[in-house]
PDB file of C-alpha atoms in Angstrom:
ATOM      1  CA  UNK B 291      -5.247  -7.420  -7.716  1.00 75.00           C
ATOM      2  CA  UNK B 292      -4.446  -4.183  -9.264  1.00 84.00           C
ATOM      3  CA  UNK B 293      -2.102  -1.766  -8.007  1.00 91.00           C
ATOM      4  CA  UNK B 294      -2.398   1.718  -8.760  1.00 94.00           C
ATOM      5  CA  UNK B 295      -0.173   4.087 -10.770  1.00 97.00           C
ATOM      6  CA  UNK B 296      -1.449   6.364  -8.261  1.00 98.00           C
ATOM      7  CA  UNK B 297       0.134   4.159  -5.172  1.00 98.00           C
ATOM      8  CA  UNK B 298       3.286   3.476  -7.302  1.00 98.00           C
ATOM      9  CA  UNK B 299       4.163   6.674  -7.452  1.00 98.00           C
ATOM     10  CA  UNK B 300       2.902   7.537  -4.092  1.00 99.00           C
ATOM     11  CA  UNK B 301       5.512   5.242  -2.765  1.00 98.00           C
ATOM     12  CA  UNK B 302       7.920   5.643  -5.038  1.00 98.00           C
ATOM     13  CA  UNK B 303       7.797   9.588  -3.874  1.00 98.00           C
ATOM     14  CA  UNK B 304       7.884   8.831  -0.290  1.00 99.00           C
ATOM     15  CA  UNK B 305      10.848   7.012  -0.410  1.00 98.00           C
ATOM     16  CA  UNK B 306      12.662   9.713  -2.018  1.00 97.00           C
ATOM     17  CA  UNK B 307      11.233  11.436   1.014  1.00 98.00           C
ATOM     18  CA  UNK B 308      12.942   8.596   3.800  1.00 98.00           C
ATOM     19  CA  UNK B 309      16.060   8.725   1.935  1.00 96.00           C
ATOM     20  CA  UNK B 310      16.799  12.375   2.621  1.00 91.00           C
ATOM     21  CA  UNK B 311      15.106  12.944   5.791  1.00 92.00           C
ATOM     22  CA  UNK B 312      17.156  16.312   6.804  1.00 90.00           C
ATOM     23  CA  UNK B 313      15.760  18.766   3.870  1.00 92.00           C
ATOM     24  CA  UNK B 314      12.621  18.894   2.153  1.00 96.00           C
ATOM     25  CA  UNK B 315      12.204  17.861  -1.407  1.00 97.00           C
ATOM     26  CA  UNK B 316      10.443  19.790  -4.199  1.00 96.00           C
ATOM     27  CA  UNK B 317       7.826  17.986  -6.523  1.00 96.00           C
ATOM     28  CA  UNK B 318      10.216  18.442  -9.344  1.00 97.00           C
ATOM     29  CA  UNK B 319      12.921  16.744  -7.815  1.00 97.00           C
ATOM     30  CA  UNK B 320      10.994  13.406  -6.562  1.00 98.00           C
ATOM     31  CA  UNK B 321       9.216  13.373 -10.002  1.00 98.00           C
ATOM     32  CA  UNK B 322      13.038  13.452 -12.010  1.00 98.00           C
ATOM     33  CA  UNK B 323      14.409  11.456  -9.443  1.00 97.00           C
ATOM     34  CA  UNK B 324      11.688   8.815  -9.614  1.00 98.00           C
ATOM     35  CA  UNK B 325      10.542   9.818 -13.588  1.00 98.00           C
ATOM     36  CA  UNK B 326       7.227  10.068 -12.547  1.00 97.00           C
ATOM     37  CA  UNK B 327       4.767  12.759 -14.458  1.00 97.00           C
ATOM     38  CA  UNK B 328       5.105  15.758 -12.245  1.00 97.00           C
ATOM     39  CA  UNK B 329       1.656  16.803 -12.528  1.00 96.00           C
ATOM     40  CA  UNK B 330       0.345  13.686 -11.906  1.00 97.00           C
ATOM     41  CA  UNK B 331       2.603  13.696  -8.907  1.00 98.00           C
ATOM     42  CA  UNK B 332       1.930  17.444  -7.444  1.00 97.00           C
ATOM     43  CA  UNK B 333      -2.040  15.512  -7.398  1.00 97.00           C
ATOM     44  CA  UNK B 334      -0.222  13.043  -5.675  1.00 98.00           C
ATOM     45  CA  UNK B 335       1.476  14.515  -2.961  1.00 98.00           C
ATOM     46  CA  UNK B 336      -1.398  16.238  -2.097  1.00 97.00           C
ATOM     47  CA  UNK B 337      -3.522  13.429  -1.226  1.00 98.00           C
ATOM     48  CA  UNK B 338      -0.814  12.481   1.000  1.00 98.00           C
ATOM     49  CA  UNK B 339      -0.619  15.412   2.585  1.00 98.00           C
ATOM     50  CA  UNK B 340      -4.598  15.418   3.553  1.00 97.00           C
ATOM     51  CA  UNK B 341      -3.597  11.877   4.780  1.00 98.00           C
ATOM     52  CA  UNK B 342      -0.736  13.069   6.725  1.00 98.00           C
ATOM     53  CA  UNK B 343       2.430  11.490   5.453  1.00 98.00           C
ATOM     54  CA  UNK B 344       3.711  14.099   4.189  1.00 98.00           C
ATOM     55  CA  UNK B 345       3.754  17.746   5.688  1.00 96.00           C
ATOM     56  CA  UNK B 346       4.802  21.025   3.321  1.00 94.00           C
ATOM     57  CA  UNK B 347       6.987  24.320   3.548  1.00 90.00           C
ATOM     58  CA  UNK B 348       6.144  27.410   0.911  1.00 90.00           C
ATOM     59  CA  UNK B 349       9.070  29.434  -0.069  1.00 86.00           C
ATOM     60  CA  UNK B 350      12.064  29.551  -1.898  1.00 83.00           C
ATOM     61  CA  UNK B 351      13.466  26.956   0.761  1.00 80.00           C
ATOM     62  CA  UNK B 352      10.412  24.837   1.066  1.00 87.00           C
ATOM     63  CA  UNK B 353       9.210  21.393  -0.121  1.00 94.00           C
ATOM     64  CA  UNK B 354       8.200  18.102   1.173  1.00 97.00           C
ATOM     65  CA  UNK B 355       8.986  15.901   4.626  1.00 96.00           C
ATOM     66  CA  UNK B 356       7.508  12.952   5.841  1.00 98.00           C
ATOM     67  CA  UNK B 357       4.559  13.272   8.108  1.00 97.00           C
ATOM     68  CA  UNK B 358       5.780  10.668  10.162  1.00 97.00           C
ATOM     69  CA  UNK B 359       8.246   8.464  11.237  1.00 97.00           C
ATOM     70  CA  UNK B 360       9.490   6.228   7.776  1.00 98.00           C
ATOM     71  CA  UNK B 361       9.463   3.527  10.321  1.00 97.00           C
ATOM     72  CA  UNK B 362       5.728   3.998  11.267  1.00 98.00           C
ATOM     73  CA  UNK B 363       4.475   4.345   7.701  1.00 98.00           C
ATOM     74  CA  UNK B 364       3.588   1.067   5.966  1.00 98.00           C
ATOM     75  CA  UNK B 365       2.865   0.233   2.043  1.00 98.00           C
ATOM     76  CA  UNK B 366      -0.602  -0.170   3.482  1.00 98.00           C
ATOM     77  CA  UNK B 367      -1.210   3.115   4.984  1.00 98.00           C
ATOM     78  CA  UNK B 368      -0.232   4.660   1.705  1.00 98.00           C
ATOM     79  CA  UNK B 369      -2.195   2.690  -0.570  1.00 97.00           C
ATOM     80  CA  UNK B 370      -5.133   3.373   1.418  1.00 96.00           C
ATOM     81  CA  UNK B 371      -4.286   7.323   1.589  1.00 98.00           C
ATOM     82  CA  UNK B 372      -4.492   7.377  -2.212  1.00 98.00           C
ATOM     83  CA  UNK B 373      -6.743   4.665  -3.066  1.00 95.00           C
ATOM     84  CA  UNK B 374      -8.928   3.912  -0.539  1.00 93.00           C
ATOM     85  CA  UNK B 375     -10.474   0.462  -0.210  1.00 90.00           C
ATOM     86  CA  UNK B 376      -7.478  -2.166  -0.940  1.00 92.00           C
ATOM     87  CA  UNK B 377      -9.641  -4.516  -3.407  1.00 90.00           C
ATOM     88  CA  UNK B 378     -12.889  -3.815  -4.537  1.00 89.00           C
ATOM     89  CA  UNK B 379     -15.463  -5.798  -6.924  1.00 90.00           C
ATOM     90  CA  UNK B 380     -16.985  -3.917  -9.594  1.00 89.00           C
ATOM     91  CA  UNK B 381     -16.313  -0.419  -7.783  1.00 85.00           C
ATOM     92  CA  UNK B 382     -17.547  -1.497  -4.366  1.00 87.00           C
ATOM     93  CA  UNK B 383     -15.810  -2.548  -0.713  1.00 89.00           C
ATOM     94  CA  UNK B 384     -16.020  -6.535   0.102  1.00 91.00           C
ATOM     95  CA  UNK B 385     -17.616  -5.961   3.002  1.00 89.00           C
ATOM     96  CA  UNK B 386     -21.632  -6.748   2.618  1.00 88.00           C
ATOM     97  CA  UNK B 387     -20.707  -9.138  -0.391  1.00 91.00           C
ATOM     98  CA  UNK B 388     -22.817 -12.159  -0.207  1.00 92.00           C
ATOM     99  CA  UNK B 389     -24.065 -14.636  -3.178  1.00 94.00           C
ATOM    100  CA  UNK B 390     -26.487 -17.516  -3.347  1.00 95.00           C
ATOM    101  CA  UNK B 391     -26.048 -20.947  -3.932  1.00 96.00           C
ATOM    102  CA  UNK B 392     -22.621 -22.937  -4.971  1.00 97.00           C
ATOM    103  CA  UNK B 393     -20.868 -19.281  -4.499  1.00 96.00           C
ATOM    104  CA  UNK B 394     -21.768 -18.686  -1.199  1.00 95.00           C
ATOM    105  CA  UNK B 395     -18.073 -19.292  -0.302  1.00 95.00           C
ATOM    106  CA  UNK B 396     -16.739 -16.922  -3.184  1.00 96.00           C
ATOM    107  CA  UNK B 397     -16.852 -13.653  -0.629  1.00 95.00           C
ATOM    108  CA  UNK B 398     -15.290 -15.128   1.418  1.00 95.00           C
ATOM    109  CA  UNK B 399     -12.438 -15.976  -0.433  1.00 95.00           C
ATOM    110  CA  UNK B 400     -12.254 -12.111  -1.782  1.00 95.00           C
ATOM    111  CA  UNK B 401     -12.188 -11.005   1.656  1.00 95.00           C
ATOM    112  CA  UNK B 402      -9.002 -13.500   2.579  1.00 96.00           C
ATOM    113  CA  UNK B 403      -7.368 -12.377  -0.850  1.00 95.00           C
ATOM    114  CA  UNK B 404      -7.755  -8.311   0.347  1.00 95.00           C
ATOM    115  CA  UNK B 405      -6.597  -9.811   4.209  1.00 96.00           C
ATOM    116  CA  UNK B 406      -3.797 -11.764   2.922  1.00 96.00           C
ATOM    117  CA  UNK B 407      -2.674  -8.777   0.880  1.00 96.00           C
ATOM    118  CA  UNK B 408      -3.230  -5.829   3.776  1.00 96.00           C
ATOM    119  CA  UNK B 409      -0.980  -8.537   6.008  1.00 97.00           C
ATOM    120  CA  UNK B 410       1.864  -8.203   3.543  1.00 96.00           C
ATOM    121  CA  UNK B 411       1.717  -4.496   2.381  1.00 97.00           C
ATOM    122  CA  UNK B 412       1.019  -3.384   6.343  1.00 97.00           C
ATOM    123  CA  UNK B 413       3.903  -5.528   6.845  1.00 97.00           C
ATOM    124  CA  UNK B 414       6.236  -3.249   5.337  1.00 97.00           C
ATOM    125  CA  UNK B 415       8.075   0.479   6.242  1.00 98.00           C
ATOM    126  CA  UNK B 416       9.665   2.814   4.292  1.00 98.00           C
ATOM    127  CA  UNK B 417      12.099   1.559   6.555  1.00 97.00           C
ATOM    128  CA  UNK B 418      12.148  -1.436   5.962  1.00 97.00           C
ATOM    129  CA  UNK B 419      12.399  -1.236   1.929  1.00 97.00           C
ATOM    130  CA  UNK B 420      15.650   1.712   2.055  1.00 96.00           C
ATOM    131  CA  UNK B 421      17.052  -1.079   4.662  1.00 94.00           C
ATOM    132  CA  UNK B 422      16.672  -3.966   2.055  1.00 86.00           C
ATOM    133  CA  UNK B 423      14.419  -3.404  -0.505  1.00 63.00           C
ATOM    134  CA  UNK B 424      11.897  -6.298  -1.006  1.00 56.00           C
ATOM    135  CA  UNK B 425      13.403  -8.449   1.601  1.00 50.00           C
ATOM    136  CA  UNK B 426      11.223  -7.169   4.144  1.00 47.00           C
ATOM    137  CA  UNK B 427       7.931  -8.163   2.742  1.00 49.00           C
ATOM    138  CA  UNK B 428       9.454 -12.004   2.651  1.00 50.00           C
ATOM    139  CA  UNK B 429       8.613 -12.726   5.766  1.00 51.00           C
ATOM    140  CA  UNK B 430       5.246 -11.648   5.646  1.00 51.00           C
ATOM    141  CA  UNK B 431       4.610 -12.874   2.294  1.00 50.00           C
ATOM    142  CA  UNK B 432       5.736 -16.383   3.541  1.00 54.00           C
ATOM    143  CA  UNK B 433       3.482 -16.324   6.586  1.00 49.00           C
ATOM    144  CA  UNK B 434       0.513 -14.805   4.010  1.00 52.00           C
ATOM    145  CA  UNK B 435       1.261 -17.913   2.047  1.00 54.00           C
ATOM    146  CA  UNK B 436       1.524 -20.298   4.847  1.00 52.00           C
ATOM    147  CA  UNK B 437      -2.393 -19.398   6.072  1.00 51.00           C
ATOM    148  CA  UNK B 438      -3.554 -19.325   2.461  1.00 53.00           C
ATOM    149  CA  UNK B 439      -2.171 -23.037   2.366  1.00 54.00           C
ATOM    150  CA  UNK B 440      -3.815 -23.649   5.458  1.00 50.00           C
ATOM    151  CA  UNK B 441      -7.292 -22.539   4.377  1.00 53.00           C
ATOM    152  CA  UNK B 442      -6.947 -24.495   1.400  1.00 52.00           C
ATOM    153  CA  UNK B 443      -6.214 -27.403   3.223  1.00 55.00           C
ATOM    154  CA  UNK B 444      -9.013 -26.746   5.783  1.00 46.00           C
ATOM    155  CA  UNK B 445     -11.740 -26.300   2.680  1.00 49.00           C
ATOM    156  CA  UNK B 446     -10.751 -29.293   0.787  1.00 50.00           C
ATOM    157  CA  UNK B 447     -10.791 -31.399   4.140  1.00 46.00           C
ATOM    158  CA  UNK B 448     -14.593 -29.707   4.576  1.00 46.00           C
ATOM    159  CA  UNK B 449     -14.888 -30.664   0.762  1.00 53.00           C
ATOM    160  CA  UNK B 450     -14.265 -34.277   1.620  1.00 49.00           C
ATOM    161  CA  UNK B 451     -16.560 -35.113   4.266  1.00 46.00           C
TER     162      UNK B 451
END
């Protein structure tokens, strides 16, 4: 899986935003704060303000807020505000993948790989990360885990017989 420099930073940014909640933020401050490109991240910001997270104020006073609650906006929503589909194969969605033969199963797999991934990054606030950084994916990373174990288990049981 491939994350995005575009999703890094879109992250990255909006946790600047959590962290000071009572003013907004310029562009130039997020991208020192964070060193992140600042054109790259006015492009940025802008897709998450089409996507909502983030609303705007012109003027010598203005900036950047969150669009919502940090508590209601996951890694997940923001990855998909800047990137779209989560995992993709050659370009397109995993949705109408389907192969012949042996690999009939393969899709399937892909499309527990993208599920096991949304469960972890929808799994996880701004909140959650200011409150204690990556410990609040662990959880949900152990419970991603745990079913991926399970499937295996369940295919190499189907395997056997």
């Amino acid at each position: 899986m491939h994350i995005s420099a575009k999703a890094d930073y879109a992250m990255r940014a909006l946790l600047e935003l959590a962290r000071e909640p009572s003013r907004p933020l310029t562009c130039e401050a997020i991208a020192s704060s964070q060193e992140i490109p600042f054109r790259f991240l006015k492009s940025v910001v802008g897709e998450l303000r089409r996507a909502g997270l983030v609303r705007s104020q012109r003027g010598c006073e203005g900036g950047y807020w969150l669009g919502r609650a940090a508590e209601e906006i996951t890694l997940l929503d923001v990855t998909r505000a800047v990137d779209g589909e989560l995992i993709t194969l050659r370009g397109e969605p995993l949705a109408g993948l389907d192969y012949p033969g042996p690999a009939t199963g393969l899709p399937d797999v892909w499309r527990e790989v993208e599920a096991g991934a949304a469960a972890v990054l929808g799994g996880v606030t701004l909140t959650s990360l200011l409150a204690g950084g990556a410990t609040g994916a662990r959880g949900v990373t152990g419970a991603a885990g745990a079913a991926g174990a399970a499937r295996t288990e369940a295919l190499a049981r189907r395997g056997a017989a």
